[in-house]
mmCIF file of C-alpha atoms and ligand atoms in Angstrom:
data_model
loop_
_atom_site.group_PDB
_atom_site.id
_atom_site.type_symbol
_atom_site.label_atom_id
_atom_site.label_comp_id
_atom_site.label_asym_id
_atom_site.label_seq_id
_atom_site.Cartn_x
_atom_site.Cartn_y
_atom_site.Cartn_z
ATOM 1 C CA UNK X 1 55.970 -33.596 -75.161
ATOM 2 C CA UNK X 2 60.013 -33.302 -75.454
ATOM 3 C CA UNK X 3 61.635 -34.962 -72.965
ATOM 4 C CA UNK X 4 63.519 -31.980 -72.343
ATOM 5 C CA UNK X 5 60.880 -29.520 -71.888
ATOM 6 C CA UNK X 6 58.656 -31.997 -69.495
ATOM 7 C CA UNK X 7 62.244 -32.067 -67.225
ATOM 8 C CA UNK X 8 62.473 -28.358 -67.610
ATOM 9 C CA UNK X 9 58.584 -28.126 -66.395
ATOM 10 C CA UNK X 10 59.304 -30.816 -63.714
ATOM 11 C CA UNK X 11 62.503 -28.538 -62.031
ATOM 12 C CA UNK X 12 60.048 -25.628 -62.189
ATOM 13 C CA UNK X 13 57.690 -27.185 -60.496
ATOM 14 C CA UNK X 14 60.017 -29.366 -58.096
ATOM 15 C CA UNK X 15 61.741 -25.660 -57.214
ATOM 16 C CA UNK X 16 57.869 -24.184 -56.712
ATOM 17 C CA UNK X 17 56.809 -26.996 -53.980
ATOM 18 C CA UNK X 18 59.873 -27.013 -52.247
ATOM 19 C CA UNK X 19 59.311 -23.488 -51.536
ATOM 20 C CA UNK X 20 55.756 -23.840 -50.808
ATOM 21 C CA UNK X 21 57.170 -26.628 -48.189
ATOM 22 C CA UNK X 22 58.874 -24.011 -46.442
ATOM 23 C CA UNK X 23 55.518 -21.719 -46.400
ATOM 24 C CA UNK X 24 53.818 -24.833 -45.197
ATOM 25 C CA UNK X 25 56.349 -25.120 -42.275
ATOM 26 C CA UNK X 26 57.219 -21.706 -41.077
ATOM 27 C CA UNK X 27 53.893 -19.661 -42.153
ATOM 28 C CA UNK X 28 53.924 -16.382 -40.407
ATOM 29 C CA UNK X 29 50.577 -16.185 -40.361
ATOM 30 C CA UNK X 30 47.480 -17.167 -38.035
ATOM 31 C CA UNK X 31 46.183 -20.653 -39.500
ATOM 32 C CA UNK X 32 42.255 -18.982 -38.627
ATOM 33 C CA UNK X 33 41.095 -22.746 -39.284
ATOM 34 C CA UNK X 34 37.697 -22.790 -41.364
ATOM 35 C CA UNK X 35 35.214 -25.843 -41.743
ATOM 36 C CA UNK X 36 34.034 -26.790 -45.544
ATOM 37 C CA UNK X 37 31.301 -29.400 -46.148
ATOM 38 C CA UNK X 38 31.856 -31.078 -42.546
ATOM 39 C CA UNK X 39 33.813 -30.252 -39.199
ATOM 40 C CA UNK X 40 36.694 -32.377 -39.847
ATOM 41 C CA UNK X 41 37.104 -31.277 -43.764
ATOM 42 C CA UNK X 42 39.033 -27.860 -43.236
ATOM 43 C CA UNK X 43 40.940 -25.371 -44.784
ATOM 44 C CA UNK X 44 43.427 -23.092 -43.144
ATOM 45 C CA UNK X 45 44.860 -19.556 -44.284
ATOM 46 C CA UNK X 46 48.020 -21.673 -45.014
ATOM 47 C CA UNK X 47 46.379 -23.523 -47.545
ATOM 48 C CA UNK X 48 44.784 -20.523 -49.038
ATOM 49 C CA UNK X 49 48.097 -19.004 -49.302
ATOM 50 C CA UNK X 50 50.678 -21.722 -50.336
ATOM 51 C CA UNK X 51 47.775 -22.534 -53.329
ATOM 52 C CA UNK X 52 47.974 -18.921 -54.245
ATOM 53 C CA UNK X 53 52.033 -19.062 -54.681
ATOM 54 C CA UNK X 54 51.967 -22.154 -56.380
ATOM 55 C CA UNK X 55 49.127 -20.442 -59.065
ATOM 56 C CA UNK X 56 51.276 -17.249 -59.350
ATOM 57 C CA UNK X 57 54.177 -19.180 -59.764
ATOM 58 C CA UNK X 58 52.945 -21.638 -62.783
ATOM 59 C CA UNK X 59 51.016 -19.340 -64.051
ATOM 60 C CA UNK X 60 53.719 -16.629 -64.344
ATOM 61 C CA UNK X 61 56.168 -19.943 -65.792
ATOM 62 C CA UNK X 62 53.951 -21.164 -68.108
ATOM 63 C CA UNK X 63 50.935 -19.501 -68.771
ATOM 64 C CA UNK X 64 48.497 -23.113 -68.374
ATOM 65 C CA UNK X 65 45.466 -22.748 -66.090
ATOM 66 C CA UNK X 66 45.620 -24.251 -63.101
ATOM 67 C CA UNK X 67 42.909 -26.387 -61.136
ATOM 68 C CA UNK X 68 43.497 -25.571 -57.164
ATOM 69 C CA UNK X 69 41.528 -27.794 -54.303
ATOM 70 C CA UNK X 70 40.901 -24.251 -52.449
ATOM 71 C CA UNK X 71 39.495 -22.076 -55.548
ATOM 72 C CA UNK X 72 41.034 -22.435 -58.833
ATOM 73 C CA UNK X 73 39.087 -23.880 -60.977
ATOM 74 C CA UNK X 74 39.346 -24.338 -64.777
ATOM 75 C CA UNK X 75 36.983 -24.403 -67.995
ATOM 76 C CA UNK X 76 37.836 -27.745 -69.256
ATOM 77 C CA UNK X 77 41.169 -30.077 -69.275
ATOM 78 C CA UNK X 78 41.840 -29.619 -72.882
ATOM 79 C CA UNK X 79 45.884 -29.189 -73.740
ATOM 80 C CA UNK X 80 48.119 -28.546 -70.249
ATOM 81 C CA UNK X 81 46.161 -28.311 -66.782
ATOM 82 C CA UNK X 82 47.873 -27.878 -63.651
ATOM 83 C CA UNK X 83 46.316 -29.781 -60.144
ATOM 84 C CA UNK X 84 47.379 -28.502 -56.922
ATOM 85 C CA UNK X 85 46.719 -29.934 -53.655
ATOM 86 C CA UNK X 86 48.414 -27.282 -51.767
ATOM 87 C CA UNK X 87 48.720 -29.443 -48.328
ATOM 88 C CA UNK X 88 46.984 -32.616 -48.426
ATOM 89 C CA UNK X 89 46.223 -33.609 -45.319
ATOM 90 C CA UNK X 90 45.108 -30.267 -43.519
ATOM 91 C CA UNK X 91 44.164 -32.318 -40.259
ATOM 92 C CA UNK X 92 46.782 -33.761 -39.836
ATOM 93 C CA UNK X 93 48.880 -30.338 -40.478
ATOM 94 C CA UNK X 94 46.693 -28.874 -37.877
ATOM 95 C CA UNK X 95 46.412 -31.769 -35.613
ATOM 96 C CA UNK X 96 49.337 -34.380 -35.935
ATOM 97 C CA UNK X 97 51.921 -31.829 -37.629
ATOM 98 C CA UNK X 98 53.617 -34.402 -39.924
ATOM 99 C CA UNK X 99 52.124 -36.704 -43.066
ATOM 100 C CA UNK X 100 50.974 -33.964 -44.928
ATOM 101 C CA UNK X 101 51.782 -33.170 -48.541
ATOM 102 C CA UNK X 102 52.151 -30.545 -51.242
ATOM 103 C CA UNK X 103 50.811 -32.153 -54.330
ATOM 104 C CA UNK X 104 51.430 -30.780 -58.034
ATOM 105 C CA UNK X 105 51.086 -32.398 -61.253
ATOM 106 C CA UNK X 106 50.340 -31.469 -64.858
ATOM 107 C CA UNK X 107 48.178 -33.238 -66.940
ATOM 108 C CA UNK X 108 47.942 -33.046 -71.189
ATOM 109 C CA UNK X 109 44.044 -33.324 -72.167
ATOM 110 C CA UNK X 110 43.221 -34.895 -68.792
ATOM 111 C CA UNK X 111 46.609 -37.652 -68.434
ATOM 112 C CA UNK X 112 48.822 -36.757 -65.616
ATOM 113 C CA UNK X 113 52.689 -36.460 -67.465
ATOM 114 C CA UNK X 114 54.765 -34.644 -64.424
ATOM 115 C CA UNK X 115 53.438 -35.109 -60.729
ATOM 116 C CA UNK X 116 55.583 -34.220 -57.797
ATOM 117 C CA UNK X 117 54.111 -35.092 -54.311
ATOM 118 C CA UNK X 118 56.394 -33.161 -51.182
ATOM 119 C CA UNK X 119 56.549 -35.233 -47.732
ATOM 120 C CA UNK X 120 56.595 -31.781 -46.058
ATOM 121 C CA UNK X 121 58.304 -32.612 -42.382
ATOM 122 C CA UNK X 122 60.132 -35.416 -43.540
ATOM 123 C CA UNK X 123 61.903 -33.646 -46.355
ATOM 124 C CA UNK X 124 61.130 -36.218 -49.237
ATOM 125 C CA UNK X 125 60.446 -34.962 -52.990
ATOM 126 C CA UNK X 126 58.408 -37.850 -54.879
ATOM 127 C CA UNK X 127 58.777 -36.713 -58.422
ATOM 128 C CA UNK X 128 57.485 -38.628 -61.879
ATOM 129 C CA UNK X 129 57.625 -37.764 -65.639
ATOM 130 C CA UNK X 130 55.462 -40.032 -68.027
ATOM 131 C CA UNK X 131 57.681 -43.087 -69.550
ATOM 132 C CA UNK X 132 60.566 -41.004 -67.057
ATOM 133 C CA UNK X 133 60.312 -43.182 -64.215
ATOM 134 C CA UNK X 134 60.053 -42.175 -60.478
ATOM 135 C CA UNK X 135 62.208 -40.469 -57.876
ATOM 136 C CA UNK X 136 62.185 -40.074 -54.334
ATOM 137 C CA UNK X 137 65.011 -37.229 -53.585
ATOM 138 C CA UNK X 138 66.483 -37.887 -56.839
ATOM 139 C CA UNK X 139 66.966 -41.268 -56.340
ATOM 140 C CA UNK X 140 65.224 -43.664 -58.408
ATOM 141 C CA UNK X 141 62.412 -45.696 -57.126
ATOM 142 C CA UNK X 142 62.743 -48.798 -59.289
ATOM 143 C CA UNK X 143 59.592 -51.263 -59.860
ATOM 144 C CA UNK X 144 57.738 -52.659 -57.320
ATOM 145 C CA UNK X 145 56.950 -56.339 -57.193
ATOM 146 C CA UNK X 146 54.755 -57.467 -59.188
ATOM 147 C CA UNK X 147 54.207 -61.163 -58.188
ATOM 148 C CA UNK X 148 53.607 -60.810 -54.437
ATOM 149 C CA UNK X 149 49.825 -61.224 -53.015
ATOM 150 C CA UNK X 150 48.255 -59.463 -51.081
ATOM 151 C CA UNK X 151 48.523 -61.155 -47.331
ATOM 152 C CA UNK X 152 52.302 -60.730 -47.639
ATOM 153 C CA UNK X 153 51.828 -56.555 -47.643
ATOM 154 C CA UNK X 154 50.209 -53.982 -45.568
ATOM 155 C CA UNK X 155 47.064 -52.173 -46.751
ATOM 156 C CA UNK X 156 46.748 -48.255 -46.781
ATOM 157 C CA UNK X 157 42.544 -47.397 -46.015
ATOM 158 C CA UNK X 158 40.224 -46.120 -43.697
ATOM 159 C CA UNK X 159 37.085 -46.779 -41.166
ATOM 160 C CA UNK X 160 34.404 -45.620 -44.040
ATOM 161 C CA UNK X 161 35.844 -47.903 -46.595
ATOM 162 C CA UNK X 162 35.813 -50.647 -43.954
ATOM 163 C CA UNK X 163 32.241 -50.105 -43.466
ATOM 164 C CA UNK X 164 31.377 -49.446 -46.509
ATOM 165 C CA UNK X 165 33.003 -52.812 -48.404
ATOM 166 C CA UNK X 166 31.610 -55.472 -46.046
ATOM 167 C CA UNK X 167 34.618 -57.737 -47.716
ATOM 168 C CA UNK X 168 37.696 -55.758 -46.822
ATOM 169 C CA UNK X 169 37.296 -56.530 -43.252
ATOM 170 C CA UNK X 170 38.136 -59.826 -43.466
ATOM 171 C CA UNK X 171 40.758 -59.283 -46.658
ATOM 172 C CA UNK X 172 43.013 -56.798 -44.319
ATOM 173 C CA UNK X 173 42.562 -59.645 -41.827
ATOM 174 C CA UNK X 174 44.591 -61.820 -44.383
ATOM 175 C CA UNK X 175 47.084 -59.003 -45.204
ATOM 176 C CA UNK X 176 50.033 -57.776 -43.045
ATOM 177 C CA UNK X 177 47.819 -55.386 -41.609
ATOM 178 C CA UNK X 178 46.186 -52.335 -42.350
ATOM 179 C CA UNK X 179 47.653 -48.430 -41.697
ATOM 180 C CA UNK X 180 46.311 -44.878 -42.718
ATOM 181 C CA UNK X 181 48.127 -41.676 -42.425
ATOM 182 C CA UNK X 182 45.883 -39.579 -43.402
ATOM 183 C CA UNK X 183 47.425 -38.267 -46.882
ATOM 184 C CA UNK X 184 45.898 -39.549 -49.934
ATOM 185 C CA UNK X 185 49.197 -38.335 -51.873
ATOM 186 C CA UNK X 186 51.766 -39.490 -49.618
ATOM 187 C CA UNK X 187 49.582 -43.108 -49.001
ATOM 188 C CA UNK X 188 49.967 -43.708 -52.450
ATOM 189 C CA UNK X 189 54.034 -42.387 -52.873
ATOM 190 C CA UNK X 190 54.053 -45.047 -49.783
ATOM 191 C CA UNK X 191 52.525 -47.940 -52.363
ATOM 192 C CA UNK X 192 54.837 -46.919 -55.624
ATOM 193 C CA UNK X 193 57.828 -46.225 -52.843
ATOM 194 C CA UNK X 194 57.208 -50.685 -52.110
ATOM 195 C CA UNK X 195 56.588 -49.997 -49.101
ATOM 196 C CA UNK X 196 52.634 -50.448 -48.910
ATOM 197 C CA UNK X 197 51.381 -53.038 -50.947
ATOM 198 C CA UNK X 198 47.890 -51.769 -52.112
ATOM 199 C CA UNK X 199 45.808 -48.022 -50.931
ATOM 200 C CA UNK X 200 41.860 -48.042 -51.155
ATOM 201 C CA UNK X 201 39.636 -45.320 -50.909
ATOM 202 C CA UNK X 202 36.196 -44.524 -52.529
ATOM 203 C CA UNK X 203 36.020 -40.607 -52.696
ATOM 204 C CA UNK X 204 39.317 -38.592 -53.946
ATOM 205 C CA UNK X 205 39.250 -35.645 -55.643
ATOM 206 C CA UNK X 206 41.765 -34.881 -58.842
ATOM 207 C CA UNK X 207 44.107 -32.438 -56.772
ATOM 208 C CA UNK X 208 44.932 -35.857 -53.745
ATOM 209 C CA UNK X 209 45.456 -38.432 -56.180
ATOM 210 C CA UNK X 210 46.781 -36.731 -59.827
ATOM 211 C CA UNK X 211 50.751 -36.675 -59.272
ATOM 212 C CA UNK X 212 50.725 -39.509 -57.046
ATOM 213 C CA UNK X 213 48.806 -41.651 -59.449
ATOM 214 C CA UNK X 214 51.658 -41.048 -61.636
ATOM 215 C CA UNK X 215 54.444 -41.879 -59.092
ATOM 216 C CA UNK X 216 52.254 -45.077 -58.778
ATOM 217 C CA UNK X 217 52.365 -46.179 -62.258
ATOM 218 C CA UNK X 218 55.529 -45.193 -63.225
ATOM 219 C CA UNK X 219 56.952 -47.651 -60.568
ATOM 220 C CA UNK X 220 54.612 -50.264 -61.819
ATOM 221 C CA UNK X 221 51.514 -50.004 -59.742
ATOM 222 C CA UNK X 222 48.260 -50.448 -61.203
ATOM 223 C CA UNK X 223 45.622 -47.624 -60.728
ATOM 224 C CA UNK X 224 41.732 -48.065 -61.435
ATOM 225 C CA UNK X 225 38.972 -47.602 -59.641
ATOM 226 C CA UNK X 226 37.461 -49.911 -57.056
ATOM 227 C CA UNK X 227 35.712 -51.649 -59.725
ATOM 228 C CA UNK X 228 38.369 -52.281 -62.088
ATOM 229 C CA UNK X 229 37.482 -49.468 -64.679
ATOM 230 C CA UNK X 230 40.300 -47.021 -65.453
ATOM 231 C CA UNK X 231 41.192 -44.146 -63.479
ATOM 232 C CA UNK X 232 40.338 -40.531 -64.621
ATOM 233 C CA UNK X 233 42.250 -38.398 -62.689
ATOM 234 C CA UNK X 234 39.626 -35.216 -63.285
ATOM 235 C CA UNK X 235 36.933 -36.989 -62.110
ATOM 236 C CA UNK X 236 36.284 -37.284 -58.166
ATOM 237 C CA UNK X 237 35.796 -41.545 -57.029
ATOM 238 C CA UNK X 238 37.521 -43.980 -55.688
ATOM 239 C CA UNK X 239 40.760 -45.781 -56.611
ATOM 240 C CA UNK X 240 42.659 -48.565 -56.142
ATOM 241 C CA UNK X 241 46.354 -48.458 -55.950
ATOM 242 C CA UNK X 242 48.692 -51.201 -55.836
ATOM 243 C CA UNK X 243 51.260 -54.103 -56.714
ATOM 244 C CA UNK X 244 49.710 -55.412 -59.748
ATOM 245 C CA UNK X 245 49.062 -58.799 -58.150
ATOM 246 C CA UNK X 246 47.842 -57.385 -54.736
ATOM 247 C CA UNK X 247 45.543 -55.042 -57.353
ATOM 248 C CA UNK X 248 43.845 -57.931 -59.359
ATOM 249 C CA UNK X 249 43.420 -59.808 -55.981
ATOM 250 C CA UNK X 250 42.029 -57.019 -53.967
ATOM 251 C CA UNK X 251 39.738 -56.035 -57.308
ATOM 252 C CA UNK X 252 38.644 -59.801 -57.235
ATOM 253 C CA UNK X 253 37.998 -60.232 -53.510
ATOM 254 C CA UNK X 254 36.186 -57.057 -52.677
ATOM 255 C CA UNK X 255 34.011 -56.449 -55.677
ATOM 256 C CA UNK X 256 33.707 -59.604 -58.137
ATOM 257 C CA UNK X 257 33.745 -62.376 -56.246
ATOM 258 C CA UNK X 258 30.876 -64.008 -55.849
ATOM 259 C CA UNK X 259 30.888 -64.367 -51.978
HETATM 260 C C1 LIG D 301 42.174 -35.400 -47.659
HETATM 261 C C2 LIG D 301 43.266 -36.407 -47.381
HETATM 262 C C3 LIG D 301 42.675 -37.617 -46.705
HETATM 263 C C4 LIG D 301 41.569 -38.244 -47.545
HETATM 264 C C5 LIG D 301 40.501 -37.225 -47.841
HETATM 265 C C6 LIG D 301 41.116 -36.008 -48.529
HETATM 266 P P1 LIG D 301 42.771 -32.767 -47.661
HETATM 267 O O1 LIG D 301 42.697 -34.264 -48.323
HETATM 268 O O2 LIG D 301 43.925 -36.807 -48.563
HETATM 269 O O3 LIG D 301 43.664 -38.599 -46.486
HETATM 270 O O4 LIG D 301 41.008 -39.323 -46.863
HETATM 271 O O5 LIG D 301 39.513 -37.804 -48.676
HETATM 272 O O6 LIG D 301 40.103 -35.046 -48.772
HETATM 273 O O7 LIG D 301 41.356 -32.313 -47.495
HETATM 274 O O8 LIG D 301 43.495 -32.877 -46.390
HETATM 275 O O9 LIG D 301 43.480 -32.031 -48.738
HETATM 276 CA CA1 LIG D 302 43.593 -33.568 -50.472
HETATM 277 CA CA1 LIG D 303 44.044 -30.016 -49.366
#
């Protein structure tokens, strides 16, 4: 794509979230809180509702279907495919009322090229193009490092993945420590911002991880999943974001080495 026309697309869409942001923050409506496949995945009328204005607003922009977490769904990913994840992070919207995120991105035949991922309360736009680089407010983010290991950074993951990789335990142990917010989108704009070193997490759908997988590698993070093979941001697994060096150790420590 033209650079020009993937910057036109990206102020479209940067202009789209930052009003959703201010749906997401001053609804006007009951939330009426619904559960989905367990009683802490759920969906609130907000989410129904900032989805639908993003969809109206793409759609009426640009005409390309659009793939929504709460209902839009598409045929196949062939040409341009928009991903919304209209607040990432419901519980903590209902709960916590911060670290949650608006995420949009558009991807050509399945590869994210624009992804902008909305810190809602604190006000921060995380914004990539493909070979464009990444923003946070406008402001470049610049590369991250790529020689540091990973006990000199923290670690963005959760209880289940603890459990579940019977190595991490002890590798988090080694790190700087471990944190979770709660926001697959904004965990990862925390890794490509060099702030976190690496994020793990074995079950994200395309809508949490598609613009921020972008941010990520645009800064120089590498993204796979957990077992090293390359991410496919329309299928649902897990993935492994981080410095390249904290990446290839983590990769090596929790699932190739030999004990
Ligand atoms: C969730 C968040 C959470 C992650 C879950 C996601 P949602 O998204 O990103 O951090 O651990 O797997 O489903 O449901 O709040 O959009
Ligand atoms: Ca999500
Ligand atoms: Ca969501």
């Amino acid at each position: 794509m033209e650079k020009d026309e993937l910057q036109k697309l990206l102020d479209c869409a940067v202009s789209t979230v930052k009003q959703a942001a201010e749906m997401a923050l001053d609804p006007g409506i009951e939330l009426n809180i619904e559960t989905k496949s367990n009683r802490n995945d759920l969906v609130t009328d907000v989410d129904k509702a900032v989805e639908q204005f993003i969809v109206d607003k793409m759609t009426a922009a640009t005409g390309y279907p659009v793939l929504g977490e709460e209902g839009h769904r598409v045929d196949s990913f062939e040409g341009r495919v928009w991903l919304i994840d209209p607040i990432d992070g419901t519980m903590n919207y209902i709960e916590t009322r911060r670290d949650y995120a608006i995420s949009l991105a558009l991807c050509e035949n399945g590869v994210p090229v624009l992804g902008v991922v909305q810190d809602v309360v604190a006000g921060k736009t995380y914004t990539a193009t493909l070979g464009g680089g990444a923003f946070c407010n406008g402001t470049p983010l610049g590369k991250v490092d790529s020689a540091i290991d990973y006990r000199q950074v923290v670690l963005i993951t959760d209880l289940k993945e603890i459990r579940a990789l019977p190595r991490l335990a002890k590798a988090l142990e080694e790190s700087r420590g471990h944190r979770r917010y709660g926001s697959a989108a904004l965990e990862m704009a925390e890794v490509a911002a060099g702030k976190a070193g690496g994020f793990i997490h074995l079950w994200v759908s395309p809508w949490d991880i598609a613009a921020a997988t972008l941010i990520c590698t645009e800064t120089g993070c590498t993204v796979s999943r957990l077992d090293g093979t390359n991410m496919d941001v329309r299928q649902k697994g897990s993935i492994l974001a981080a410095w390249p060096t904290v990446h290839s150790d983590l990769q090596y420590r929790l699932i190739q080495a030999p004990n």
